[in-house]
């Protein structure tokens, strides 16, 4: 059981005791071959067998960069998915007074109100409160926070939105001087069942748009590390485990997270000649207490009730529509795109 304890952390943000056996079977985990179960669908099998390499060198960041460049062409040169990889972005172009599209960074929405034939959006920027007004508004943020911003909600819709409790997630990127230790140990990925970082792997071998993946073990490379603060065997349901993990993550400093990853890397890679004091060149800790959207869990949730909550939560409120992957109860980019399309159709 300890071996499987964290096997589900990466994609479900829950330890194995909080994941239904049917879900484990459907994603190809071992242990079911003698049970004469219905075969996994061809679609699911094809997805499992497809190499997980089809993405940009910087992951989903390039999706956002492509969207921004499409909306504001002057922000960066080029027009293809290849040339966006290394394209420099001129951030001064994002918020031009006469532009058709304006993107205002470092601006946190604090209030959204339907007023007359429009929507007033209050936001904080640089310690100052400001307000903008539009005919419509799409809230594509963390759905559980919407009841604190949008005061026009009914009690029922507020409750439905609050049920999408976010799962915490830490993606840490570590640039190491070389990957000879991995070569000596004969691995490219390590699953660590009971350690904080359950998954450590060499960067995906993607070369495109002028970016070349390192091929020589003597070259620097990026490590992808996944840490999910779960509560295995606690008896808590999925939502409470998410709340507990978020609280734990809020209480950890970056210094603690750095010490944790250095200790783990040293113990794992040390036998291959790795020295964390000299071989680590850079660390980026992406700490999201709001990493994954909640998904219906058959161990704790009724599927029909979950569907009702999801549909109620994303109903438009006056001239405000609701998007984000949360609105689909799914943590992935395609879900965010689908929900954005729906929300824009509502506005139209």
Short mmCIF file of C-alpha atoms in Angstrom, two decimals:
data_model
loop_
_atom_site.label_atom_id
_atom_site.label_comp_id
_atom_site.label_asym_id
_atom_site.label_seq_id
_atom_site.Cartn_x
_atom_site.Cartn_y
_atom_site.Cartn_z
CA UNK A 1 0.00 0.00 0.00
CA UNK A 2 2.88 2.36 0.72
CA UNK A 3 4.20 1.81 -2.79
CA UNK A 4 0.92 2.99 -4.32
CA UNK A 5 0.27 5.72 -1.72
CA UNK A 6 1.33 8.68 -3.88
CA UNK A 7 0.84 7.18 -7.33
CA UNK A 8 -2.30 9.29 -7.85
CA UNK A 9 -0.84 12.56 -6.52
CA UNK A 10 0.22 14.05 -9.83
CA UNK A 11 -3.06 13.90 -11.77
CA UNK A 12 -5.63 13.70 -8.95
CA UNK A 13 -3.90 15.57 -6.07
CA UNK A 14 -5.10 12.83 -3.69
CA UNK A 15 -3.34 9.85 -2.17
CA UNK A 16 -4.52 6.40 -3.21
CA UNK A 17 -6.89 5.88 -0.23
CA UNK A 18 -9.12 8.70 -1.54
CA UNK A 19 -9.32 7.42 -5.13
CA UNK A 20 -11.88 4.86 -6.30
CA UNK A 21 -10.50 1.54 -7.58
CA UNK A 22 -12.50 2.01 -10.78
CA UNK A 23 -10.67 5.29 -11.43
CA UNK A 24 -7.33 3.58 -10.81
CA UNK A 25 -8.28 0.85 -13.28
CA UNK A 26 -9.46 3.33 -15.92
CA UNK A 27 -6.09 5.12 -15.99
CA UNK A 28 -4.12 1.89 -16.29
CA UNK A 29 -2.80 1.26 -12.78
CA UNK A 30 -1.73 -2.36 -12.14
CA UNK A 31 -3.52 -4.91 -9.98
CA UNK A 32 -6.64 -5.62 -12.03
CA UNK A 33 -5.51 -8.13 -14.67
CA UNK A 34 -7.08 -11.20 -13.00
CA UNK A 35 -10.49 -9.63 -12.30
CA UNK A 36 -12.10 -10.10 -15.74
CA UNK A 37 -13.26 -6.50 -15.84
CA UNK A 38 -14.76 -4.75 -18.84
CA UNK A 39 -11.93 -3.60 -21.13
CA UNK A 40 -10.82 0.01 -20.86
CA UNK A 41 -12.27 2.05 -23.73
CA UNK A 42 -10.17 2.39 -26.88
CA UNK A 43 -10.06 6.17 -26.36
CA UNK A 44 -8.73 5.82 -22.80
CA UNK A 45 -6.22 3.16 -23.84
CA UNK A 46 -4.94 5.29 -26.73
CA UNK A 47 -4.53 8.25 -24.35
CA UNK A 48 -2.53 6.14 -21.90
CA UNK A 49 -0.25 4.78 -24.62
CA UNK A 50 0.34 8.17 -26.23
CA UNK A 51 3.74 9.55 -25.21
CA UNK A 52 3.26 12.56 -22.95
CA UNK A 53 5.47 14.85 -25.01
CA UNK A 54 3.09 16.98 -27.04
CA UNK A 55 3.50 20.38 -25.44
CA UNK A 56 5.62 23.49 -25.61
CA UNK A 57 9.04 23.65 -23.92
CA UNK A 58 7.53 26.01 -21.33
CA UNK A 59 4.31 24.00 -20.95
CA UNK A 60 1.01 25.89 -21.04
CA UNK A 61 2.77 29.26 -20.83
CA UNK A 62 3.06 29.33 -24.61
CA UNK A 63 -0.70 28.81 -24.92
CA UNK A 64 -1.17 32.05 -22.99
CA UNK A 65 1.53 33.76 -25.07
CA UNK A 66 -0.18 32.68 -28.31
CA UNK A 67 -3.52 34.01 -27.07
CA UNK A 68 -2.03 37.34 -26.01
CA UNK A 69 -0.14 37.78 -29.29
CA UNK A 70 -3.31 37.00 -31.23
CA UNK A 71 -5.23 39.67 -29.29
CA UNK A 72 -2.41 42.25 -29.33
CA UNK A 73 -0.19 41.47 -32.38
CA UNK A 74 2.27 44.28 -31.62
CA UNK A 75 3.31 42.64 -28.34
CA UNK A 76 5.65 40.14 -30.04
CA UNK A 77 6.94 39.19 -33.51
CA UNK A 78 5.78 36.13 -35.42
CA UNK A 79 2.50 34.35 -36.03
CA UNK A 80 3.06 30.59 -35.56
CA UNK A 81 3.27 28.17 -32.65
CA UNK A 82 6.96 27.63 -33.42
CA UNK A 83 8.09 31.23 -33.46
CA UNK A 84 6.34 32.07 -30.18
CA UNK A 85 8.71 29.85 -28.18
CA UNK A 86 11.60 32.33 -28.11
CA UNK A 87 9.67 35.47 -29.08
CA UNK A 88 10.45 38.45 -26.80
CA UNK A 89 7.31 40.11 -25.40
CA UNK A 90 7.00 43.89 -25.03
CA UNK A 91 4.93 44.20 -21.86
CA UNK A 92 4.49 47.93 -22.41
CA UNK A 93 2.17 47.06 -25.33
CA UNK A 94 -0.31 45.18 -23.15
CA UNK A 95 -2.20 48.18 -21.81
CA UNK A 96 -2.32 50.95 -24.44
CA UNK A 97 -5.15 53.52 -24.04
CA UNK A 98 -6.34 53.38 -27.68
CA UNK A 99 -5.92 49.64 -28.22
CA UNK A 100 -8.93 47.42 -28.93
CA UNK A 101 -7.72 44.95 -26.28
CA UNK A 102 -6.04 45.97 -23.03
CA UNK A 103 -4.48 43.56 -20.55
CA UNK A 104 -3.74 45.09 -17.15
CA UNK A 105 -1.30 43.11 -15.04
CA UNK A 106 -0.92 43.22 -11.24
CA UNK A 107 -4.58 44.21 -10.90
CA UNK A 108 -6.60 42.15 -8.43
CA UNK A 109 -10.39 42.28 -8.75
CA UNK A 110 -12.05 42.96 -5.40
CA UNK A 111 -15.66 43.74 -6.39
CA UNK A 112 -17.99 42.92 -9.30
CA UNK A 113 -21.49 44.43 -9.43
CA UNK A 114 -24.33 44.53 -11.93
CA UNK A 115 -25.34 48.19 -12.07
CA UNK A 116 -27.97 49.34 -14.58
CA UNK A 117 -27.08 48.23 -18.11
CA UNK A 118 -23.51 47.30 -17.28
CA UNK A 119 -21.03 45.86 -14.81
CA UNK A 120 -18.73 47.74 -12.43
CA UNK A 121 -15.45 46.00 -11.62
CA UNK A 122 -13.37 47.31 -8.72
CA UNK A 123 -9.72 46.33 -8.53
CA UNK A 124 -6.61 46.98 -6.50
CA UNK A 125 -3.35 48.00 -8.16
CA UNK A 126 -0.25 49.31 -6.46
CA UNK A 127 -2.14 49.83 -3.22
CA UNK A 128 -4.82 51.97 -4.94
CA UNK A 129 -8.46 51.06 -5.56
CA UNK A 130 -9.78 51.66 -9.09
CA UNK A 131 -12.96 50.90 -11.00
CA UNK A 132 -13.77 50.10 -14.63
CA UNK A 133 -17.18 49.68 -16.23
CA UNK A 134 -18.25 47.48 -19.12
CA UNK A 135 -21.36 46.17 -20.81
CA UNK A 136 -20.48 42.61 -19.80
CA UNK A 137 -17.99 40.80 -17.59
CA UNK A 138 -16.55 37.27 -17.69
CA UNK A 139 -15.17 36.02 -14.39
CA UNK A 140 -12.57 33.40 -15.32
CA UNK A 141 -11.03 33.20 -11.87
CA UNK A 142 -10.91 30.71 -9.02
CA UNK A 143 -14.67 29.95 -8.78
CA UNK A 144 -14.73 29.47 -5.01
CA UNK A 145 -13.73 33.12 -4.52
CA UNK A 146 -16.56 34.47 -6.73
CA UNK A 147 -19.10 34.68 -3.85
CA UNK A 148 -16.71 37.12 -2.11
CA UNK A 149 -16.54 39.37 -5.20
CA UNK A 150 -19.97 39.14 -6.80
CA UNK A 151 -22.64 40.22 -4.35
CA UNK A 152 -25.58 39.56 -6.73
CA UNK A 153 -25.40 35.79 -6.26
CA UNK A 154 -28.20 33.76 -4.72
CA UNK A 155 -27.41 31.71 -1.62
CA UNK A 156 -27.87 28.52 -3.67
CA UNK A 157 -25.40 29.56 -6.37
CA UNK A 158 -22.91 30.78 -3.77
CA UNK A 159 -23.04 27.35 -2.13
CA UNK A 160 -22.59 25.60 -5.49
CA UNK A 161 -19.53 27.73 -6.30
CA UNK A 162 -18.06 27.06 -2.86
CA UNK A 163 -18.14 23.29 -3.46
CA UNK A 164 -15.31 23.53 -5.98
CA UNK A 165 -12.66 23.34 -3.28
CA UNK A 166 -9.22 23.69 -4.85
CA UNK A 167 -6.48 21.10 -4.44
CA UNK A 168 -2.99 22.36 -3.58
CA UNK A 169 -0.14 21.65 -5.95
CA UNK A 170 3.57 22.50 -6.10
CA UNK A 171 5.45 22.34 -9.40
CA UNK A 172 9.13 23.00 -8.76
CA UNK A 173 11.62 23.50 -11.59
CA UNK A 174 15.30 22.93 -10.80
CA UNK A 175 18.09 23.62 -13.27
CA UNK A 176 21.02 21.30 -12.61
CA UNK A 177 24.59 21.63 -13.92
CA UNK A 178 24.42 18.27 -15.72
CA UNK A 179 22.36 15.08 -15.67
CA UNK A 180 25.20 12.57 -15.39
CA UNK A 181 23.79 11.35 -12.05
CA UNK A 182 20.57 10.29 -13.84
CA UNK A 183 22.60 8.54 -16.51
CA UNK A 184 24.71 6.69 -13.91
CA UNK A 185 21.58 5.60 -12.04
CA UNK A 186 19.92 4.53 -15.31
CA UNK A 187 16.74 6.59 -14.80
CA UNK A 188 14.97 9.55 -16.40
CA UNK A 189 12.10 9.70 -13.90
CA UNK A 190 11.75 8.76 -10.23
CA UNK A 191 8.53 7.97 -8.36
CA UNK A 192 9.03 8.45 -4.62
CA UNK A 193 6.09 6.86 -2.83
CA UNK A 194 6.37 8.43 0.61
CA UNK A 195 8.54 11.51 -0.01
CA UNK A 196 7.25 15.09 -0.33
CA UNK A 197 8.05 15.20 -4.06
CA UNK A 198 6.37 12.09 -5.43
CA UNK A 199 7.54 12.70 -8.99
CA UNK A 200 10.94 13.90 -10.22
CA UNK A 201 11.82 13.74 -13.90
CA UNK A 202 14.14 15.13 -16.51
CA UNK A 203 12.60 17.82 -18.71
CA UNK A 204 10.59 16.53 -21.67
CA UNK A 205 12.69 16.16 -24.86
CA UNK A 206 11.01 18.94 -26.84
CA UNK A 207 12.94 20.94 -29.45
CA UNK A 208 11.05 23.57 -31.44
CA UNK A 209 11.17 27.18 -32.53
CA UNK A 210 14.90 27.53 -31.98
CA UNK A 211 14.83 25.94 -28.54
CA UNK A 212 16.96 22.77 -28.40
CA UNK A 213 16.58 20.19 -25.70
CA UNK A 214 19.90 19.16 -24.07
CA UNK A 215 21.12 15.84 -25.46
CA UNK A 216 24.48 15.48 -23.73
CA UNK A 217 24.44 14.40 -20.03
CA UNK A 218 27.19 16.95 -19.43
CA UNK A 219 24.78 19.78 -20.36
CA UNK A 220 22.50 21.60 -17.90
CA UNK A 221 18.88 20.48 -17.85
CA UNK A 222 15.64 21.31 -16.05
CA UNK A 223 14.03 18.93 -13.57
CA UNK A 224 10.26 18.77 -13.16
CA UNK A 225 9.25 18.01 -9.55
CA UNK A 226 5.71 17.50 -8.20
CA UNK A 227 4.75 17.91 -4.54
CA UNK A 228 1.14 17.55 -3.36
CA UNK A 229 0.52 17.99 0.40
CA UNK A 230 -1.94 15.10 0.80
CA UNK A 231 -3.29 13.52 4.01
CA UNK A 232 -3.05 9.76 3.39
CA UNK A 233 -5.10 7.42 5.57
CA UNK A 234 -6.57 10.35 7.51
CA UNK A 235 -10.19 9.33 7.02
CA UNK A 236 -10.95 12.76 5.56
CA UNK A 237 -13.02 13.13 2.41
CA UNK A 238 -11.54 14.67 -0.74
CA UNK A 239 -12.64 18.25 0.00
CA UNK A 240 -11.32 18.17 3.56
CA UNK A 241 -8.03 16.71 2.37
CA UNK A 242 -7.77 19.60 -0.10
CA UNK A 243 -8.48 22.13 2.67
CA UNK A 244 -5.92 20.54 4.99
CA UNK A 245 -3.28 20.48 2.25
CA UNK A 246 -3.91 24.10 1.33
CA UNK A 247 -3.52 25.13 4.96
CA UNK A 248 -0.25 23.21 5.20
CA UNK A 249 1.07 24.83 2.02
CA UNK A 250 0.12 28.34 3.18
CA UNK A 251 2.18 27.70 6.31
CA UNK A 252 5.35 26.68 4.47
CA UNK A 253 7.96 29.27 3.59
CA UNK A 254 9.95 29.14 0.37
CA UNK A 255 13.04 28.47 2.50
CA UNK A 256 11.38 25.36 3.91
CA UNK A 257 10.32 24.21 0.45
CA UNK A 258 13.85 24.72 -0.87
CA UNK A 259 15.42 22.78 2.01
CA UNK A 260 12.91 19.99 1.45
CA UNK A 261 13.71 19.60 -2.25
CA UNK A 262 17.48 19.84 -1.75
CA UNK A 263 17.37 17.12 0.91
CA UNK A 264 15.30 14.82 -1.27
CA UNK A 265 17.37 15.33 -4.42
CA UNK A 266 20.59 14.72 -2.53
CA UNK A 267 19.37 11.46 -1.03
CA UNK A 268 18.01 10.23 -4.36
CA UNK A 269 20.78 11.34 -6.73
CA UNK A 270 23.76 11.36 -4.37
CA UNK A 271 24.67 7.75 -5.22
CA UNK A 272 25.02 8.92 -8.84
CA UNK A 273 27.52 11.63 -7.90
CA UNK A 274 25.06 14.52 -7.46
CA UNK A 275 25.97 17.34 -5.03
CA UNK A 276 23.10 19.76 -4.39
CA UNK A 277 25.46 22.51 -3.20
CA UNK A 278 27.35 22.71 -6.50
CA UNK A 279 25.02 21.08 -9.06
CA UNK A 280 21.85 23.12 -8.51
CA UNK A 281 22.00 26.29 -10.63
CA UNK A 282 18.47 27.67 -10.20
CA UNK A 283 15.18 26.88 -8.44
CA UNK A 284 11.67 28.08 -9.20
CA UNK A 285 8.95 26.96 -6.77
CA UNK A 286 5.45 27.37 -8.24
CA UNK A 287 3.32 27.08 -5.11
CA UNK A 288 -0.40 26.95 -5.88
CA UNK A 289 -2.74 26.38 -2.97
CA UNK A 290 -5.38 26.59 -5.72
CA UNK A 291 -3.72 24.18 -8.17
CA UNK A 292 -6.41 21.75 -9.32
CA UNK A 293 -10.16 22.18 -9.69
CA UNK A 294 -12.33 19.78 -7.69
CA UNK A 295 -13.70 16.81 -9.61
CA UNK A 296 -16.59 14.53 -8.70
CA UNK A 297 -15.24 11.64 -6.62
CA UNK A 298 -17.39 8.50 -6.54
CA UNK A 299 -16.14 7.61 -3.04
CA UNK A 300 -17.70 10.75 -1.58
CA UNK A 301 -20.01 12.37 -4.16
CA UNK A 302 -23.25 11.53 -5.91
CA UNK A 303 -22.65 12.00 -9.66
CA UNK A 304 -26.08 13.52 -10.35
CA UNK A 305 -25.78 15.94 -7.42
CA UNK A 306 -22.31 16.97 -8.58
CA UNK A 307 -23.64 17.64 -12.07
CA UNK A 308 -26.41 19.85 -10.64
CA UNK A 309 -23.93 21.81 -8.51
CA UNK A 310 -21.61 22.33 -11.49
CA UNK A 311 -24.43 23.54 -13.77
CA UNK A 312 -25.85 25.87 -11.12
CA UNK A 313 -22.43 27.30 -10.23
CA UNK A 314 -21.69 28.47 -13.80
CA UNK A 315 -25.03 30.11 -14.53
CA UNK A 316 -24.71 33.76 -15.66
CA UNK A 317 -25.66 36.40 -13.10
CA UNK A 318 -27.09 39.46 -14.80
CA UNK A 319 -24.40 40.59 -17.24
CA UNK A 320 -21.71 38.48 -15.58
CA UNK A 321 -20.70 35.10 -17.03
CA UNK A 322 -18.54 32.52 -15.26
CA UNK A 323 -15.67 30.60 -16.88
CA UNK A 324 -12.35 28.97 -15.81
CA UNK A 325 -11.61 25.24 -15.70
CA UNK A 326 -13.37 25.28 -12.31
CA UNK A 327 -16.65 25.73 -14.17
CA UNK A 328 -16.12 22.27 -15.72
CA UNK A 329 -14.89 20.70 -12.48
CA UNK A 330 -11.77 19.74 -14.41
CA UNK A 331 -8.19 20.96 -13.95
CA UNK A 332 -6.97 20.90 -17.53
CA UNK A 333 -6.34 23.48 -20.25
CA UNK A 334 -8.89 22.08 -22.70
CA UNK A 335 -11.59 22.43 -20.03
CA UNK A 336 -10.64 26.09 -19.49
CA UNK A 337 -10.87 26.70 -23.27
CA UNK A 338 -14.29 25.02 -23.49
CA UNK A 339 -15.64 27.05 -20.58
CA UNK A 340 -14.25 30.27 -22.04
CA UNK A 341 -16.03 29.53 -25.34
CA UNK A 342 -19.31 28.92 -23.52
CA UNK A 343 -19.00 32.12 -21.48
CA UNK A 344 -18.28 34.23 -24.57
CA UNK A 345 -21.28 32.67 -26.34
CA UNK A 346 -23.44 33.73 -23.37
CA UNK A 347 -22.23 37.30 -23.67
CA UNK A 348 -22.82 37.29 -27.44
#
